[in-house]
PDB file of C-alpha atoms in Angstrom:
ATOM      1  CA  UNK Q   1       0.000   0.000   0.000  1.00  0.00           C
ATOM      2  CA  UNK Q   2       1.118   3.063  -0.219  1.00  0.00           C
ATOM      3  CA  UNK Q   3       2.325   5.777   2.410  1.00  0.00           C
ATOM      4  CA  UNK Q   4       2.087   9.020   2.848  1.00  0.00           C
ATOM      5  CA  UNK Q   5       4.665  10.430   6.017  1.00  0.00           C
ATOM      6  CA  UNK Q   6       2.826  14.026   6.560  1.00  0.00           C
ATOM      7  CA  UNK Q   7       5.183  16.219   8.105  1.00  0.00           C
ATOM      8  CA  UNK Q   8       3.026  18.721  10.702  1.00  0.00           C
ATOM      9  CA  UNK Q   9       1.175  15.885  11.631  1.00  0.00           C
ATOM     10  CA  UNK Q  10      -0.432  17.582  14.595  1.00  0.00           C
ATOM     11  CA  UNK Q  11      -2.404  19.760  12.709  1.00  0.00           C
ATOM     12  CA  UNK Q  12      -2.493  18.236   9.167  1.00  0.00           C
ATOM     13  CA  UNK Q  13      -2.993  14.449   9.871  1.00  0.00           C
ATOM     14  CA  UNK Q  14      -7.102  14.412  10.286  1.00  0.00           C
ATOM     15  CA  UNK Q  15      -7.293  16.780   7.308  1.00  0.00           C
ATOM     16  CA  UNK Q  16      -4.920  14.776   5.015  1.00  0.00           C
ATOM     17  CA  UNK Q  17      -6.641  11.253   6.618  1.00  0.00           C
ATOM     18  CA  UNK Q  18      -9.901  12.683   5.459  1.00  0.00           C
ATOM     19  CA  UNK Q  19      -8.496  13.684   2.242  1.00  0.00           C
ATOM     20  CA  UNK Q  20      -7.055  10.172   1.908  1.00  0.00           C
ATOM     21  CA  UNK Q  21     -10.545   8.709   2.669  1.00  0.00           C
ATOM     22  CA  UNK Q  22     -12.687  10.804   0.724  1.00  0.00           C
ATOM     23  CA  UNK Q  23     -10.597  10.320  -2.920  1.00  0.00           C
ATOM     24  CA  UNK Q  24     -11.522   6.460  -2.211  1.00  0.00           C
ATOM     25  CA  UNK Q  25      -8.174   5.510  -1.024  1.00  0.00           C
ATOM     26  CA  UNK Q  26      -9.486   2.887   1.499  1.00  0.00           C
ATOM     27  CA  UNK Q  27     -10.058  -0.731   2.009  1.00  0.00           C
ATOM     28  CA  UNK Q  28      -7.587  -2.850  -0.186  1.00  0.00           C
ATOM     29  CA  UNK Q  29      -7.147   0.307  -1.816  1.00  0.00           C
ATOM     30  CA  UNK Q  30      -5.867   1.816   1.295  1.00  0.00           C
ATOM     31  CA  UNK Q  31      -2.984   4.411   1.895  1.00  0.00           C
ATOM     32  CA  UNK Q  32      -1.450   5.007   5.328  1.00  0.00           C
ATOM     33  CA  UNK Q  33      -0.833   8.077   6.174  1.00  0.00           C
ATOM     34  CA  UNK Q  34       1.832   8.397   9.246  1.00  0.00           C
ATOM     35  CA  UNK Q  35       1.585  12.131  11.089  1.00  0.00           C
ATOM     36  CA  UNK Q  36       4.884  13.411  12.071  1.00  0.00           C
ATOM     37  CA  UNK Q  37       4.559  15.705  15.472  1.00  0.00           C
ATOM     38  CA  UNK Q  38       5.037  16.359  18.828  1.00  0.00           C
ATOM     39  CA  UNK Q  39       4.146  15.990  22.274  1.00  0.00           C
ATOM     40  CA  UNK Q  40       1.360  18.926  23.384  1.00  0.00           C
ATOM     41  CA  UNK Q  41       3.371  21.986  23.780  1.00  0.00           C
ATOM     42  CA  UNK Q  42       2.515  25.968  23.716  1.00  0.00           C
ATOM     43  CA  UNK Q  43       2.461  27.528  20.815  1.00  0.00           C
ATOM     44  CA  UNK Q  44       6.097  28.626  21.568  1.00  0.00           C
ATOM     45  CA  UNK Q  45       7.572  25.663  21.979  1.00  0.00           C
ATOM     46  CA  UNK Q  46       6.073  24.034  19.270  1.00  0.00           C
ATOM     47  CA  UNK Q  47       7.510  26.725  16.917  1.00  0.00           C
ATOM     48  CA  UNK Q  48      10.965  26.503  18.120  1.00  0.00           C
ATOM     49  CA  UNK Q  49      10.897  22.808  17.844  1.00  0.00           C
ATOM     50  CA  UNK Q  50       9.337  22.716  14.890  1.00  0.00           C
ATOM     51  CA  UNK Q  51      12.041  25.267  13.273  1.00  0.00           C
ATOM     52  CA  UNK Q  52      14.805  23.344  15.026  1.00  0.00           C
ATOM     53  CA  UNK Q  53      13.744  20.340  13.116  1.00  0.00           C
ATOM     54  CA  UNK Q  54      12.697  21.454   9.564  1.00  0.00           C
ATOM     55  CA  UNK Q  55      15.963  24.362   9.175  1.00  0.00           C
ATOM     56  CA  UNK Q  56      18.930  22.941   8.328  1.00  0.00           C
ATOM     57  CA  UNK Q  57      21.141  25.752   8.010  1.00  0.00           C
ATOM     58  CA  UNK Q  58      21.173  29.039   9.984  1.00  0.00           C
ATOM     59  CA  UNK Q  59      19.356  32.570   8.332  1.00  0.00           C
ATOM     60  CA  UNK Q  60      20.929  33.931   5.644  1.00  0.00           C
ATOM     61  CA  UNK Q  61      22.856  37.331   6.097  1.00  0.00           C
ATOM     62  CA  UNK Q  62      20.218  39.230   5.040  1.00  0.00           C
ATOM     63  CA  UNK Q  63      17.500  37.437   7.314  1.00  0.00           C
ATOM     64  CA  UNK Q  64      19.497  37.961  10.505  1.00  0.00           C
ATOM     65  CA  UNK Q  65      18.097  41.240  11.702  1.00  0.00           C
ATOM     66  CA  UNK Q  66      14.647  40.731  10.589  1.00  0.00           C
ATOM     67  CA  UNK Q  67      11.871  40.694  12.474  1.00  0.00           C
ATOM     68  CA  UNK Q  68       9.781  38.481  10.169  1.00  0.00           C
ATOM     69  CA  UNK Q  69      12.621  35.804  10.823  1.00  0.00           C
ATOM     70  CA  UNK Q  70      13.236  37.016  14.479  1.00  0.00           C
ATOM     71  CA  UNK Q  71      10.969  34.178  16.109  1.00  0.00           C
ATOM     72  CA  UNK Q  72      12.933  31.176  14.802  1.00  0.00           C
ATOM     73  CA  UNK Q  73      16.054  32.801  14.509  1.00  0.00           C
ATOM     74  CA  UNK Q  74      17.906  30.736  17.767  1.00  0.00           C
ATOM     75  CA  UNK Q  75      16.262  27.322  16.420  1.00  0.00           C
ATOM     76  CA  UNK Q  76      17.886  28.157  12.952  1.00  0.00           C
ATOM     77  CA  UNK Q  77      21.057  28.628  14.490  1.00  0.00           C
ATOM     78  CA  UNK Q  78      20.800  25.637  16.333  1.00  0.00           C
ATOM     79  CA  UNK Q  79      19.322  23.797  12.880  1.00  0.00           C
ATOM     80  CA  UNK Q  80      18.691  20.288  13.814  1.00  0.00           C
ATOM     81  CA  UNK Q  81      17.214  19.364   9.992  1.00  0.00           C
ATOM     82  CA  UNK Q  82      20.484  16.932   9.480  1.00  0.00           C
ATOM     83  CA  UNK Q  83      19.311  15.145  12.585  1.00  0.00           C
ATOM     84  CA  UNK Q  84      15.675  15.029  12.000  1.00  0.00           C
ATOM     85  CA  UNK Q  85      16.392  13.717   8.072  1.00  0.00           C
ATOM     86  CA  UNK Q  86      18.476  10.754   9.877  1.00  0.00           C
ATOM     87  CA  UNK Q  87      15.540   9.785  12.821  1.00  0.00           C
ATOM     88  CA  UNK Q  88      13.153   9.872   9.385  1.00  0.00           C
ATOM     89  CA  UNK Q  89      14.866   8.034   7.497  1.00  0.00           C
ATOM     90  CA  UNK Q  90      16.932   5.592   9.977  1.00  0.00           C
ATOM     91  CA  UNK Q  91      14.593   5.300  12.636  1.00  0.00           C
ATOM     92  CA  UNK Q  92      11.098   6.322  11.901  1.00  0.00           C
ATOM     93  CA  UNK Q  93      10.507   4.713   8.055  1.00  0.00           C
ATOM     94  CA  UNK Q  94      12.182   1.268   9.139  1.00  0.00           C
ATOM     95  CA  UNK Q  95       9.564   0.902  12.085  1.00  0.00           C
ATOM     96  CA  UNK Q  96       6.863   1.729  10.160  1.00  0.00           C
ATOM     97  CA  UNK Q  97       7.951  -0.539   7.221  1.00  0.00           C
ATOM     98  CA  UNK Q  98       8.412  -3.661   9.455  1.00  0.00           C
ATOM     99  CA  UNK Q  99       4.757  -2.955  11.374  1.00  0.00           C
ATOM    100  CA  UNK Q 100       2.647  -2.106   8.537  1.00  0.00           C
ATOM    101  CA  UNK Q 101       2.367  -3.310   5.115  1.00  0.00           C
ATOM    102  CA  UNK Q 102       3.689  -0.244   3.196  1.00  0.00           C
ATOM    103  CA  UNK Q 103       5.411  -0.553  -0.009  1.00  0.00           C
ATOM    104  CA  UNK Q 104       8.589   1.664   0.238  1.00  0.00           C
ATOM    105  CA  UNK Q 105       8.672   1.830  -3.617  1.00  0.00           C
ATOM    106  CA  UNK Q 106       5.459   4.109  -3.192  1.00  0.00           C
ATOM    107  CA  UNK Q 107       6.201   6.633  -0.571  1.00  0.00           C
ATOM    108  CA  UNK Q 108       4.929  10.368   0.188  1.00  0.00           C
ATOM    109  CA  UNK Q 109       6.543  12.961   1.538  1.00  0.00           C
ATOM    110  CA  UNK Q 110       4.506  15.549   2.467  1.00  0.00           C
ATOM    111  CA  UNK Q 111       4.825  19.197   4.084  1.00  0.00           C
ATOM    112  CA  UNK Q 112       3.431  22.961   4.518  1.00  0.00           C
ATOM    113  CA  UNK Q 113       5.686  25.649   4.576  1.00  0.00           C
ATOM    114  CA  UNK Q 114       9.186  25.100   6.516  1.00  0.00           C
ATOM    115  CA  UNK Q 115       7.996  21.480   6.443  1.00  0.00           C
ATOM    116  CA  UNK Q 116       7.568  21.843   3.038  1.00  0.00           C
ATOM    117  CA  UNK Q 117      11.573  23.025   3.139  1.00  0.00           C
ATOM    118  CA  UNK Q 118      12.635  20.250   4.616  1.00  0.00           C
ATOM    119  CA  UNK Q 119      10.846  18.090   1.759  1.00  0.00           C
ATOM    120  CA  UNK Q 120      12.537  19.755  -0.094  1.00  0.00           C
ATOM    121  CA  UNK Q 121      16.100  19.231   1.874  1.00  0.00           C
ATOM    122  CA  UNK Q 122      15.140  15.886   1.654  1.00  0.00           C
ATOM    123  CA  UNK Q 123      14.565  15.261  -1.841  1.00  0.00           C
ATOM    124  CA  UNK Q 124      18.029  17.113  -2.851  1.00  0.00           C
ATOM    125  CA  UNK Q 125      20.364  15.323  -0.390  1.00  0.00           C
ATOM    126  CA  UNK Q 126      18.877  12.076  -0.413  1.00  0.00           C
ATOM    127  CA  UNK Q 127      16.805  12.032  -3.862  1.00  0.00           C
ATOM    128  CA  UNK Q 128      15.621   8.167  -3.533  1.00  0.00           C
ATOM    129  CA  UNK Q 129      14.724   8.495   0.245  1.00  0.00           C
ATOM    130  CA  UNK Q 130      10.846   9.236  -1.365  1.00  0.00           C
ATOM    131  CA  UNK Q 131       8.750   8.182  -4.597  1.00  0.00           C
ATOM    132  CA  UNK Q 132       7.330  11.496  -4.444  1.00  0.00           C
ATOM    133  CA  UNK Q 133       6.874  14.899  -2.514  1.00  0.00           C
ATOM    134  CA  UNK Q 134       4.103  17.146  -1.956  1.00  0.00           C
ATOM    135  CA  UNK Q 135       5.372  20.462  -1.334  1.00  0.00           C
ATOM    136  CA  UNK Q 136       3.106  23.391  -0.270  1.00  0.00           C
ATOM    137  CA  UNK Q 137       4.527  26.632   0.062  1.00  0.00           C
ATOM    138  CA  UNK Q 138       7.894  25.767   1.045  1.00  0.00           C
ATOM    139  CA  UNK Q 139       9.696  28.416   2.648  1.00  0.00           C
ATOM    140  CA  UNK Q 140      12.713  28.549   0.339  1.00  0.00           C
ATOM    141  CA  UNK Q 141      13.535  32.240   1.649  1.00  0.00           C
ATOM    142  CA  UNK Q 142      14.791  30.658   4.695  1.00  0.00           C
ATOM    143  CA  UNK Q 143      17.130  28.463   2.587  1.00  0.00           C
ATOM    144  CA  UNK Q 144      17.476  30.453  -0.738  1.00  0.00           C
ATOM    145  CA  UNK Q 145      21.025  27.932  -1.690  1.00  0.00           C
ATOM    146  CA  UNK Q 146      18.712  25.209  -2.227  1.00  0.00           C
ATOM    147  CA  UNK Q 147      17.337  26.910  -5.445  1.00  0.00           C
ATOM    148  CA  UNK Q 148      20.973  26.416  -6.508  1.00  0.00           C
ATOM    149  CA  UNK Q 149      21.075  22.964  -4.975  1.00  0.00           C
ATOM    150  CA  UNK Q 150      17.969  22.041  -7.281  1.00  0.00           C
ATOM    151  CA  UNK Q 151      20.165  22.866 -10.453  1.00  0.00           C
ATOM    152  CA  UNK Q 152      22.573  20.246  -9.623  1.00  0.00           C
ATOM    153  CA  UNK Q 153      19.554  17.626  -8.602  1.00  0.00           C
ATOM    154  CA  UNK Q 154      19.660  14.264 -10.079  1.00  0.00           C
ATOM    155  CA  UNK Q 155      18.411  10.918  -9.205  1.00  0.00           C
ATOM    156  CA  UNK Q 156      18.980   7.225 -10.384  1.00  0.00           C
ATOM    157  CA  UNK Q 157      15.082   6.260  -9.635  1.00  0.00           C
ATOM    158  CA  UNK Q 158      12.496   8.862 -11.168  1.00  0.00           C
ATOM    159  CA  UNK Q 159      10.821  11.223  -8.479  1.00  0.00           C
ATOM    160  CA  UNK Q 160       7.664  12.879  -8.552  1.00  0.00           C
ATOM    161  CA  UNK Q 161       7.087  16.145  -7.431  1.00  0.00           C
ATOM    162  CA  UNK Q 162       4.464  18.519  -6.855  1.00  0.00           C
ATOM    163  CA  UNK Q 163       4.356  21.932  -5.546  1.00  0.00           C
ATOM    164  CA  UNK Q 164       1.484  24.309  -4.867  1.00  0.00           C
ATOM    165  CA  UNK Q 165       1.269  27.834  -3.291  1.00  0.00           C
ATOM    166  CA  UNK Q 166      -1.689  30.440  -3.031  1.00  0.00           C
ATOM    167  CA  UNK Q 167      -1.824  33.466  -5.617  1.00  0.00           C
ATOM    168  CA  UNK Q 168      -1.708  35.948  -2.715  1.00  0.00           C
ATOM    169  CA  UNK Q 169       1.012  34.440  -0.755  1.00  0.00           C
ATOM    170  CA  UNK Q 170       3.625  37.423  -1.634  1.00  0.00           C
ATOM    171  CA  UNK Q 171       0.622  40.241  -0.861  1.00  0.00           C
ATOM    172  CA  UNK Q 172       0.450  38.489   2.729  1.00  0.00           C
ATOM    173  CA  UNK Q 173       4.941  37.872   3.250  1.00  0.00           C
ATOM    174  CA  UNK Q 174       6.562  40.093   0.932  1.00  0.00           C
ATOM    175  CA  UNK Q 175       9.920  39.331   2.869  1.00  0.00           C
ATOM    176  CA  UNK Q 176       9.664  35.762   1.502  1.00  0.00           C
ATOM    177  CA  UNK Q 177       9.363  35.812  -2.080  1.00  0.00           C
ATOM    178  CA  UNK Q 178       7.062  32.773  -1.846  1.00  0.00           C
ATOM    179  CA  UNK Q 179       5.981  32.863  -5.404  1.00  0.00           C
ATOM    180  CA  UNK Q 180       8.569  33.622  -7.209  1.00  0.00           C
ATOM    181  CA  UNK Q 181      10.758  30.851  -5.567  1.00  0.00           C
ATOM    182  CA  UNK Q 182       7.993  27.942  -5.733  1.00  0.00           C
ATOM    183  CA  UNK Q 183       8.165  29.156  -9.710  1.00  0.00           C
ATOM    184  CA  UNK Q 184      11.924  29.443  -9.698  1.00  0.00           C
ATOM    185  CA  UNK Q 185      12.229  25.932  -7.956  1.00  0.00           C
ATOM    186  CA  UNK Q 186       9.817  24.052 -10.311  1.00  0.00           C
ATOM    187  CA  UNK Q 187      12.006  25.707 -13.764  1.00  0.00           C
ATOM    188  CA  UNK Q 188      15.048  24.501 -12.197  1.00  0.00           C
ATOM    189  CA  UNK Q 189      14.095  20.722 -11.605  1.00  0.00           C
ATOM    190  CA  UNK Q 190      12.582  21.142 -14.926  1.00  0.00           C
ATOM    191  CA  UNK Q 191      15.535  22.311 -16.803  1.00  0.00           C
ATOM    192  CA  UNK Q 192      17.834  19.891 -14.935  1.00  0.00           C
ATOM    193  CA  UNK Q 193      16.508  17.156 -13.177  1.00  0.00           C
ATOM    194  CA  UNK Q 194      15.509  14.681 -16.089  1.00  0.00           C
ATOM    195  CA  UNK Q 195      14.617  12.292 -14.221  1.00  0.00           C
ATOM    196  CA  UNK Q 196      12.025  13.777 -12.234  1.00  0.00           C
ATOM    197  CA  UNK Q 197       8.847  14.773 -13.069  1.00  0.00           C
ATOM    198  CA  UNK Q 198       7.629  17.968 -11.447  1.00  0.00           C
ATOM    199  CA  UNK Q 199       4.044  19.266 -11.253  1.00  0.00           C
ATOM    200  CA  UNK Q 200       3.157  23.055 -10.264  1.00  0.00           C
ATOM    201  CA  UNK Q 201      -0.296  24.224  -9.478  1.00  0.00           C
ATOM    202  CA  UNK Q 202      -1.480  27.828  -8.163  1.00  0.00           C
ATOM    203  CA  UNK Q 203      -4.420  28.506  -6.112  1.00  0.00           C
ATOM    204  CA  UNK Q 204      -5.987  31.410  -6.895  1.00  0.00           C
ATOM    205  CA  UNK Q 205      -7.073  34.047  -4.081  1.00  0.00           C
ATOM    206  CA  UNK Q 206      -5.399  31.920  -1.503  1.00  0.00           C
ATOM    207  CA  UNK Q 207      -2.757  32.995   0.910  1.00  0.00           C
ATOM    208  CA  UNK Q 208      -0.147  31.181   3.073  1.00  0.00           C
ATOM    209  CA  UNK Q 209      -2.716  29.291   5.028  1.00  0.00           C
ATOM    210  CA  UNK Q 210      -5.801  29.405   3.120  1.00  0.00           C
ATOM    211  CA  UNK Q 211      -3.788  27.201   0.245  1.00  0.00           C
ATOM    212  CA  UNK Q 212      -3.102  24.702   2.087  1.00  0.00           C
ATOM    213  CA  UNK Q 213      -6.180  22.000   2.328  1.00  0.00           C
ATOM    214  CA  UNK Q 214      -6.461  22.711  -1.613  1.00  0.00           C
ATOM    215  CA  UNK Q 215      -2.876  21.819  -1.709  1.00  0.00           C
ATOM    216  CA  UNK Q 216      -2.866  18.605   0.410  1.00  0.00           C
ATOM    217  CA  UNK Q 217      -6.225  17.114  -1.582  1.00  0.00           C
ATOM    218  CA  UNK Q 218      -4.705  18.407  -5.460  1.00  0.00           C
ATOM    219  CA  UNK Q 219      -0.938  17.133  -4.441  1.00  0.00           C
ATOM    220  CA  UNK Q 220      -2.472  13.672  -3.263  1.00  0.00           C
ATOM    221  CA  UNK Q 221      -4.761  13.388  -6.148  1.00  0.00           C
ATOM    222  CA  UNK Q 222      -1.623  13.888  -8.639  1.00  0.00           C
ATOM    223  CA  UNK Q 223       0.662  11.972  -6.798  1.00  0.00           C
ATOM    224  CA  UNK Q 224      -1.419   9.023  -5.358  1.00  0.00           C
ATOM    225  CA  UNK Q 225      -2.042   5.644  -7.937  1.00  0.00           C
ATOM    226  CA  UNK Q 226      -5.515   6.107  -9.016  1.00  0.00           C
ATOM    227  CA  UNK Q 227      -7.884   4.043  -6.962  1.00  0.00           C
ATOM    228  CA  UNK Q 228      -9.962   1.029  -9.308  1.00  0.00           C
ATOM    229  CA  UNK Q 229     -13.537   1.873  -9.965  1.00  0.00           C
ATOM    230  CA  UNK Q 230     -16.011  -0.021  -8.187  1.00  0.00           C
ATOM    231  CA  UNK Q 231     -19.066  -1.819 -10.186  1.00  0.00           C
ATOM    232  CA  UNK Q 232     -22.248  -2.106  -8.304  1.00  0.00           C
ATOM    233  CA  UNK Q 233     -24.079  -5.077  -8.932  1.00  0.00           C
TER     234      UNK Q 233
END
């Protein structure tokens, strides 16, 4: 069956479940769908944890002094996304694999924002880790060098990708350039990465947060096997 690890998974796991659900991706059909969170915290620790995990380098220069930035600023500097990739992929994926009956060949990776960045840290430094990713509204600005990063991607096995951001995204974080690097991102895998093939989609009159559920449901229709029609008898 396929699997579908969901970054965020505090918030995002009953919408993406539903999601999963209600595009008939159930009984022998069915794909799991494994939330990745934490513990309850405050809204303050959850941030810096969260930032800890999904950053992998600190701000850039031109980031360091700004207040958009400010509150993750100390996780960034302590980035812990090397360390979070290696409990994913060491510890986390080889539990799951041995419990349920997954199919590795026909994995998700899916995130929203910075987790969306760390898809995407994923997919460049270990490009057969995941089948596919579903990236929505990844936070590039945090990480511009991965735009330059995605000109050198290449993978033996093909990868899917697809990435989705709202039309009003830049009119809401101006600082981050949201648009123009999901656009940038998507021609560079294009013009480089052969082997992978890359879908883009743009919801119009959406912002940061508004995007996202249209995101998860379009990302997991494109990137999920279609499900077999049923015949009523």
């Amino acid at each position: 069956m396929p699997v579908i690890y969901l970054l965020d998974g505090n918030s995002l796991f009953g919408e993406a479940a539903g999601l999963a659900e209600a595009s008939g991706y159930f009984g022998p059909t069915a794909a799991y769908v494994v939330g990745i969170g934490y513990p309850d915290q405050d809204y303050g620790q959850w941030l810096g944890l969260r930032a800890h995990d999904f950053l992998s380098a600190p701000l850039p220069p031109a980031l360091q002094q700004s207040p958009v930035a400010a509150p993750i600023k100390s996780a960034a500097d302590s980035a812990g996304g090397v360390g979070f990739q290696k409990f994913l992929l060491q510890e986390l994926r080889p539990i799951i694999e041995r419990r349920y009956a997954v199919d590795p060949q026909r994995s998700i990776l899916a995130g929203h924002s910075l987790g969306a960045l760390f898809g995407l840290h994923v997919m460049l430094n270990a490009a057969s880790a995941f089948n596919e990713y579903l990236l929505c509204s990844p936070s590039i600005w945090l990480e511009p060098q991965l735009l330059d990063n995605a000109s050198a991607f290449s993978s033996v096995l093909p990868v899917r990708v697809f990435v989705g951001f709202g039309s009003k995204e830049d009119e809401q974080l101006a600082e981050g350039h949201m648009s123009k690097n999901a656009q940038e991102l998507v021609a560079r895998l294009r013009n480089h990465a052969f082997s992978t093939e890359v879908s883009l989609m743009i919801f119009e009159g959406r912002d940061h947060g508004t995007s996202l559920p249209d995101c998860l449901s379009q990302g997991l229709l494109t990137l999920l096997p279609v499900p077999p029609a049923t015949t009523s008898h």
